[in-house]
Amino acid sequence: TIVIALVTGSFLFCLGVSIAAFLYAEKQRRYVYVLDHGKSLIALQTDAVVSKDIEVSDHVARFHELFFNLAPSSESIKETLDKAYNLADRSAYDYAQDLAEKGYYTRMISANITQQMMVDSVVVDVSGYPYEAVTYGRLYVLRESTLTESVIETHCKVVDVARSSVNPHGLMIEGFAVTENSVKETRKR
């Protein structure tokens, strides 16, 4: 009976150690180590459903930063807009083309105007698909003698696509529309 108890105890001990080691290894696989300029950062892998609203919000905010933050240079404008087009469908391109046809970018370059958008918030609804997003922000137009602040609001839908190096979230903005763009104030510099 002593031998049977020792063998049974040894088997249960080995089984417990094996289960604990498996659980520990599974837990460690959820951690990802990221190097950022020589600094090691730890990131925790989560379920995609849990973080979908955060990813959609970040994707939409990044698109707005690229689309609206413009320097008075044709090369810079083209490069920045091309990066933004990778995150959206034809609706963003059509909106930019409409501005180009009205001479907006040409006036920016000739008058040395800088434009910057500050995203205040992105409200995301991931309860349905495609996801809906409303972006609220402030648009600053910096001229040589004045600074104009506008309130801007945009609406769009967001769908899942394949992840890539130019679209790391694997999301695509559809039906992009500026629903409000009103001047709040203009002040001297």
PDB file of C-alpha atoms in Angstrom, residues 1-178:
ATOM      1  CA  THR A   1       0.000   0.000   0.000  1.00  0.00           C
ATOM      2  CA  ILE A   2       2.919   2.334   0.689  1.00  0.00           C
ATOM      3  CA  VAL A   3       4.320   1.761  -2.808  1.00  0.00           C
ATOM      4  CA  ILE A   4       0.903   2.282  -4.425  1.00  0.00           C
ATOM      5  CA  ALA A   5       0.446   5.496  -2.394  1.00  0.00           C
ATOM      6  CA  LEU A   6       3.938   6.739  -3.423  1.00  0.00           C
ATOM      7  CA  VAL A   7       3.357   5.932  -7.108  1.00  0.00           C
ATOM      8  CA  THR A   8      -0.085   7.562  -7.023  1.00  0.00           C
ATOM      9  CA  GLY A   9       1.309  10.585  -5.171  1.00  0.00           C
ATOM     10  CA  SER A  10       4.211  10.883  -7.636  1.00  0.00           C
ATOM     11  CA  PHE A  11       1.801  10.639 -10.575  1.00  0.00           C
ATOM     12  CA  LEU A  12      -0.486  13.320  -9.123  1.00  0.00           C
ATOM     13  CA  PHE A  13       2.516  15.554  -8.343  1.00  0.00           C
ATOM     14  CA  CYS A  14       3.839  15.195 -11.921  1.00  0.00           C
ATOM     15  CA  LEU A  15       0.370  15.856 -13.324  1.00  0.00           C
ATOM     16  CA  GLY A  16       0.018  18.995 -11.157  1.00  0.00           C
ATOM     17  CA  VAL A  17       3.463  20.281 -12.207  1.00  0.00           C
ATOM     18  CA  SER A  18       2.662  19.611 -15.879  1.00  0.00           C
ATOM     19  CA  ILE A  19      -0.647  21.490 -15.663  1.00  0.00           C
ATOM     20  CA  ALA A  20       0.988  24.418 -13.833  1.00  0.00           C
ATOM     21  CA  ALA A  21       3.787  24.582 -16.436  1.00  0.00           C
ATOM     22  CA  PHE A  22       1.257  24.507 -19.302  1.00  0.00           C
ATOM     23  CA  LEU A  23      -0.818  27.294 -17.720  1.00  0.00           C
ATOM     24  CA  TYR A  24       2.306  29.386 -17.098  1.00  0.00           C
ATOM     25  CA  ALA A  25       3.485  28.926 -20.713  1.00  0.00           C
ATOM     26  CA  GLU A  26       0.009  29.822 -22.016  1.00  0.00           C
ATOM     27  CA  LYS A  27      -0.006  32.971 -19.886  1.00  0.00           C
ATOM     28  CA  GLN A  28       3.457  33.980 -21.118  1.00  0.00           C
ATOM     29  CA  ARG A  29       2.392  33.594 -24.771  1.00  0.00           C
ATOM     30  CA  ARG A  30      -0.083  36.423 -24.231  1.00  0.00           C
ATOM     31  CA  TYR A  31       2.777  38.843 -23.577  1.00  0.00           C
ATOM     32  CA  VAL A  32       4.568  40.431 -26.493  1.00  0.00           C
ATOM     33  CA  TYR A  33       7.832  42.276 -26.052  1.00  0.00           C
ATOM     34  CA  VAL A  34       8.201  45.350 -28.255  1.00  0.00           C
ATOM     35  CA  LEU A  35      11.365  47.360 -28.837  1.00  0.00           C
ATOM     36  CA  ASP A  36      10.858  51.109 -29.216  1.00  0.00           C
ATOM     37  CA  HIS A  37      14.075  53.014 -29.882  1.00  0.00           C
ATOM     38  CA  GLY A  38      16.063  50.561 -27.789  1.00  0.00           C
ATOM     39  CA  LYS A  39      13.581  50.413 -24.901  1.00  0.00           C
ATOM     40  CA  SER A  40      11.822  47.146 -24.188  1.00  0.00           C
ATOM     41  CA  LEU A  41       8.075  47.448 -23.684  1.00  0.00           C
ATOM     42  CA  ILE A  42       5.649  44.711 -22.751  1.00  0.00           C
ATOM     43  CA  ALA A  43       2.286  44.429 -24.436  1.00  0.00           C
ATOM     44  CA  LEU A  44      -0.560  42.137 -23.467  1.00  0.00           C
ATOM     45  CA  GLN A  45      -2.489  40.293 -26.151  1.00  0.00           C
ATOM     46  CA  THR A  46      -6.251  40.630 -25.731  1.00  0.00           C
ATOM     47  CA  ASP A  47      -9.317  39.336 -27.445  1.00  0.00           C
ATOM     48  CA  ALA A  48     -10.087  41.311 -30.611  1.00  0.00           C
ATOM     49  CA  VAL A  49     -13.676  41.979 -29.551  1.00  0.00           C
ATOM     50  CA  VAL A  50     -12.527  43.616 -26.312  1.00  0.00           C
ATOM     51  CA  SER A  51     -10.260  46.116 -28.035  1.00  0.00           C
ATOM     52  CA  LYS A  52     -12.210  46.708 -31.271  1.00  0.00           C
ATOM     53  CA  ASP A  53     -13.629  50.075 -30.182  1.00  0.00           C
ATOM     54  CA  ILE A  54     -10.143  51.263 -29.192  1.00  0.00           C
ATOM     55  CA  GLU A  55      -8.690  50.126 -32.516  1.00  0.00           C
ATOM     56  CA  VAL A  56     -11.479  51.782 -34.520  1.00  0.00           C
ATOM     57  CA  SER A  57     -11.085  54.994 -32.528  1.00  0.00           C
ATOM     58  CA  ASP A  58      -7.309  55.055 -33.054  1.00  0.00           C
ATOM     59  CA  HIS A  59      -7.671  54.264 -36.765  1.00  0.00           C
ATOM     60  CA  VAL A  60     -10.167  57.085 -37.279  1.00  0.00           C
ATOM     61  CA  ALA A  61      -8.069  59.566 -35.258  1.00  0.00           C
ATOM     62  CA  ARG A  62      -4.937  58.634 -37.228  1.00  0.00           C
ATOM     63  CA  PHE A  63      -6.768  59.116 -40.512  1.00  0.00           C
ATOM     64  CA  HIS A  64      -7.929  62.592 -39.453  1.00  0.00           C
ATOM     65  CA  GLU A  65      -4.424  63.590 -38.384  1.00  0.00           C
ATOM     66  CA  LEU A  66      -3.019  62.539 -41.744  1.00  0.00           C
ATOM     67  CA  PHE A  67      -5.874  63.982 -43.778  1.00  0.00           C
ATOM     68  CA  PHE A  68      -6.077  67.397 -42.121  1.00  0.00           C
ATOM     69  CA  ASN A  69      -2.529  68.128 -40.849  1.00  0.00           C
ATOM     70  CA  LEU A  70      -1.010  69.791 -43.903  1.00  0.00           C
ATOM     71  CA  ALA A  71       2.120  71.839 -44.546  1.00  0.00           C
ATOM     72  CA  PRO A  72       2.343  74.411 -47.374  1.00  0.00           C
ATOM     73  CA  SER A  73       4.234  72.151 -49.776  1.00  0.00           C
ATOM     74  CA  SER A  74       2.772  70.223 -52.696  1.00  0.00           C
ATOM     75  CA  GLU A  75       5.059  67.236 -52.051  1.00  0.00           C
ATOM     76  CA  SER A  76       4.152  67.177 -48.363  1.00  0.00           C
ATOM     77  CA  ILE A  77       0.433  67.479 -49.075  1.00  0.00           C
ATOM     78  CA  LYS A  78       0.558  64.672 -51.645  1.00  0.00           C
ATOM     79  CA  GLU A  79       2.596  62.388 -49.370  1.00  0.00           C
ATOM     80  CA  THR A  80       0.371  62.979 -46.339  1.00  0.00           C
ATOM     81  CA  LEU A  81      -2.868  62.541 -48.283  1.00  0.00           C
ATOM     82  CA  ASP A  82      -1.550  59.339 -49.900  1.00  0.00           C
ATOM     83  CA  LYS A  83      -0.955  57.903 -46.412  1.00  0.00           C
ATOM     84  CA  ALA A  84      -4.493  58.904 -45.425  1.00  0.00           C
ATOM     85  CA  TYR A  85      -5.944  57.290 -48.572  1.00  0.00           C
ATOM     86  CA  ASN A  86      -4.533  53.930 -47.401  1.00  0.00           C
ATOM     87  CA  LEU A  87      -6.897  54.128 -44.418  1.00  0.00           C
ATOM     88  CA  ALA A  88     -10.082  55.111 -46.272  1.00  0.00           C
ATOM     89  CA  ASP A  89     -12.099  54.353 -49.360  1.00  0.00           C
ATOM     90  CA  ARG A  90     -12.850  56.580 -52.339  1.00  0.00           C
ATOM     91  CA  SER A  91     -15.028  58.953 -50.265  1.00  0.00           C
ATOM     92  CA  ALA A  92     -11.927  60.562 -48.695  1.00  0.00           C
ATOM     93  CA  TYR A  93     -10.258  60.853 -52.093  1.00  0.00           C
ATOM     94  CA  ASP A  94     -13.382  62.452 -53.563  1.00  0.00           C
ATOM     95  CA  TYR A  95     -13.534  64.975 -50.702  1.00  0.00           C
ATOM     96  CA  ALA A  96      -9.864  65.911 -51.217  1.00  0.00           C
ATOM     97  CA  GLN A  97     -10.361  66.163 -54.989  1.00  0.00           C
ATOM     98  CA  ASP A  98     -13.304  68.485 -54.430  1.00  0.00           C
ATOM     99  CA  LEU A  99     -11.073  70.730 -52.302  1.00  0.00           C
ATOM    100  CA  ALA A 100      -8.324  70.576 -54.954  1.00  0.00           C
ATOM    101  CA  GLU A 101     -10.753  71.571 -57.703  1.00  0.00           C
ATOM    102  CA  LYS A 102     -11.821  74.586 -55.625  1.00  0.00           C
ATOM    103  CA  GLY A 103      -8.138  75.594 -55.365  1.00  0.00           C
ATOM    104  CA  TYR A 104      -7.856  74.942 -51.626  1.00  0.00           C
ATOM    105  CA  TYR A 105      -4.430  73.281 -51.701  1.00  0.00           C
ATOM    106  CA  THR A 106      -3.063  75.739 -54.267  1.00  0.00           C
ATOM    107  CA  ARG A 107      -4.061  78.659 -52.005  1.00  0.00           C
ATOM    108  CA  MET A 108      -2.421  76.912 -49.039  1.00  0.00           C
ATOM    109  CA  ILE A 109       0.856  76.606 -50.911  1.00  0.00           C
ATOM    110  CA  SER A 110       0.861  80.107 -52.427  1.00  0.00           C
ATOM    111  CA  ALA A 111      -0.115  81.834 -49.153  1.00  0.00           C
ATOM    112  CA  ASN A 112       2.178  79.641 -46.999  1.00  0.00           C
ATOM    113  CA  ILE A 113      -0.732  78.392 -44.860  1.00  0.00           C
ATOM    114  CA  THR A 114      -0.323  75.551 -42.381  1.00  0.00           C
ATOM    115  CA  GLN A 115      -3.311  73.497 -41.263  1.00  0.00           C
ATOM    116  CA  GLN A 116      -3.496  71.322 -38.156  1.00  0.00           C
ATOM    117  CA  MET A 117      -6.311  69.283 -36.660  1.00  0.00           C
ATOM    118  CA  MET A 118      -6.639  68.433 -32.986  1.00  0.00           C
ATOM    119  CA  VAL A 119      -8.993  65.480 -32.474  1.00  0.00           C
ATOM    120  CA  ASP A 120     -11.050  66.105 -29.335  1.00  0.00           C
ATOM    121  CA  SER A 121     -12.909  62.801 -29.343  1.00  0.00           C
ATOM    122  CA  VAL A 122     -13.979  59.905 -31.503  1.00  0.00           C
ATOM    123  CA  VAL A 123     -17.316  58.318 -30.614  1.00  0.00           C
ATOM    124  CA  VAL A 124     -17.452  54.737 -31.881  1.00  0.00           C
ATOM    125  CA  ASP A 125     -20.404  52.366 -32.053  1.00  0.00           C
ATOM    126  CA  VAL A 126     -19.218  48.763 -32.459  1.00  0.00           C
ATOM    127  CA  SER A 127     -22.609  47.224 -31.624  1.00  0.00           C
ATOM    128  CA  GLY A 128     -23.400  46.879 -35.327  1.00  0.00           C
ATOM    129  CA  TYR A 129     -21.408  46.281 -38.466  1.00  0.00           C
ATOM    130  CA  PRO A 130     -20.103  48.283 -40.220  1.00  0.00           C
ATOM    131  CA  TYR A 131     -18.906  50.228 -37.195  1.00  0.00           C
ATOM    132  CA  GLU A 132     -19.958  53.869 -37.019  1.00  0.00           C
ATOM    133  CA  ALA A 133     -17.679  56.689 -35.900  1.00  0.00           C
ATOM    134  CA  VAL A 134     -18.224  60.392 -35.262  1.00  0.00           C
ATOM    135  CA  THR A 135     -15.147  62.562 -34.845  1.00  0.00           C
ATOM    136  CA  TYR A 136     -15.137  65.915 -33.063  1.00  0.00           C
ATOM    137  CA  GLY A 137     -12.169  68.218 -33.316  1.00  0.00           C
ATOM    138  CA  ARG A 138     -10.710  71.637 -33.890  1.00  0.00           C
ATOM    139  CA  LEU A 139      -9.051  72.704 -37.116  1.00  0.00           C
ATOM    140  CA  TYR A 140      -6.399  75.421 -36.928  1.00  0.00           C
ATOM    141  CA  VAL A 141      -5.429  77.349 -40.053  1.00  0.00           C
ATOM    142  CA  LEU A 142      -2.215  79.285 -39.481  1.00  0.00           C
ATOM    143  CA  ARG A 143      -1.650  82.203 -41.842  1.00  0.00           C
ATOM    144  CA  GLU A 144       1.132  84.763 -41.768  1.00  0.00           C
ATOM    145  CA  SER A 145      -0.914  87.274 -39.774  1.00  0.00           C
ATOM    146  CA  THR A 146      -3.865  85.307 -38.334  1.00  0.00           C
ATOM    147  CA  LEU A 147      -4.837  82.044 -36.692  1.00  0.00           C
ATOM    148  CA  THR A 148      -8.296  80.693 -37.493  1.00  0.00           C
ATOM    149  CA  GLU A 149      -9.868  78.050 -35.273  1.00  0.00           C
ATOM    150  CA  SER A 150     -12.763  76.022 -36.671  1.00  0.00           C
ATOM    151  CA  VAL A 151     -14.980  73.385 -35.118  1.00  0.00           C
ATOM    152  CA  ILE A 152     -15.101  70.253 -37.237  1.00  0.00           C
ATOM    153  CA  GLU A 153     -17.277  67.158 -37.067  1.00  0.00           C
ATOM    154  CA  THR A 154     -17.077  64.157 -39.384  1.00  0.00           C
ATOM    155  CA  HIS A 155     -19.028  60.921 -39.777  1.00  0.00           C
ATOM    156  CA  CYS A 156     -17.888  57.648 -41.283  1.00  0.00           C
ATOM    157  CA  LYS A 157     -18.360  53.903 -41.247  1.00  0.00           C
ATOM    158  CA  VAL A 158     -15.481  51.525 -40.600  1.00  0.00           C
ATOM    159  CA  VAL A 159     -15.109  47.990 -41.962  1.00  0.00           C
ATOM    160  CA  ASP A 160     -12.578  45.223 -41.404  1.00  0.00           C
ATOM    161  CA  VAL A 161      -9.952  44.566 -44.098  1.00  0.00           C
ATOM    162  CA  ALA A 162      -6.624  42.737 -44.165  1.00  0.00           C
ATOM    163  CA  ARG A 163      -3.839  44.178 -42.022  1.00  0.00           C
ATOM    164  CA  SER A 164      -0.800  45.534 -43.824  1.00  0.00           C
ATOM    165  CA  SER A 165       2.218  47.707 -43.182  1.00  0.00           C
ATOM    166  CA  VAL A 166       0.326  50.777 -44.455  1.00  0.00           C
ATOM    167  CA  ASN A 167      -2.878  49.824 -42.611  1.00  0.00           C
ATOM    168  CA  PRO A 168      -1.816  48.186 -39.327  1.00  0.00           C
ATOM    169  CA  HIS A 169      -5.294  48.151 -37.746  1.00  0.00           C
ATOM    170  CA  GLY A 170      -6.807  46.290 -40.686  1.00  0.00           C
ATOM    171  CA  LEU A 171      -9.692  48.748 -40.930  1.00  0.00           C
ATOM    172  CA  MET A 172     -11.076  50.868 -43.765  1.00  0.00           C
ATOM    173  CA  ILE A 173     -13.071  54.089 -43.473  1.00  0.00           C
ATOM    174  CA  GLU A 174     -16.121  54.247 -45.748  1.00  0.00           C
ATOM    175  CA  GLY A 175     -18.574  57.036 -46.438  1.00  0.00           C
ATOM    176  CA  PHE A 176     -16.350  59.776 -45.012  1.00  0.00           C
ATOM    177  CA  ALA A 177     -18.264  63.059 -44.723  1.00  0.00           C
ATOM    178  CA  VAL A 178     -17.566  66.378 -43.026  1.00  0.00           C
TER     179      VAL A 178
END
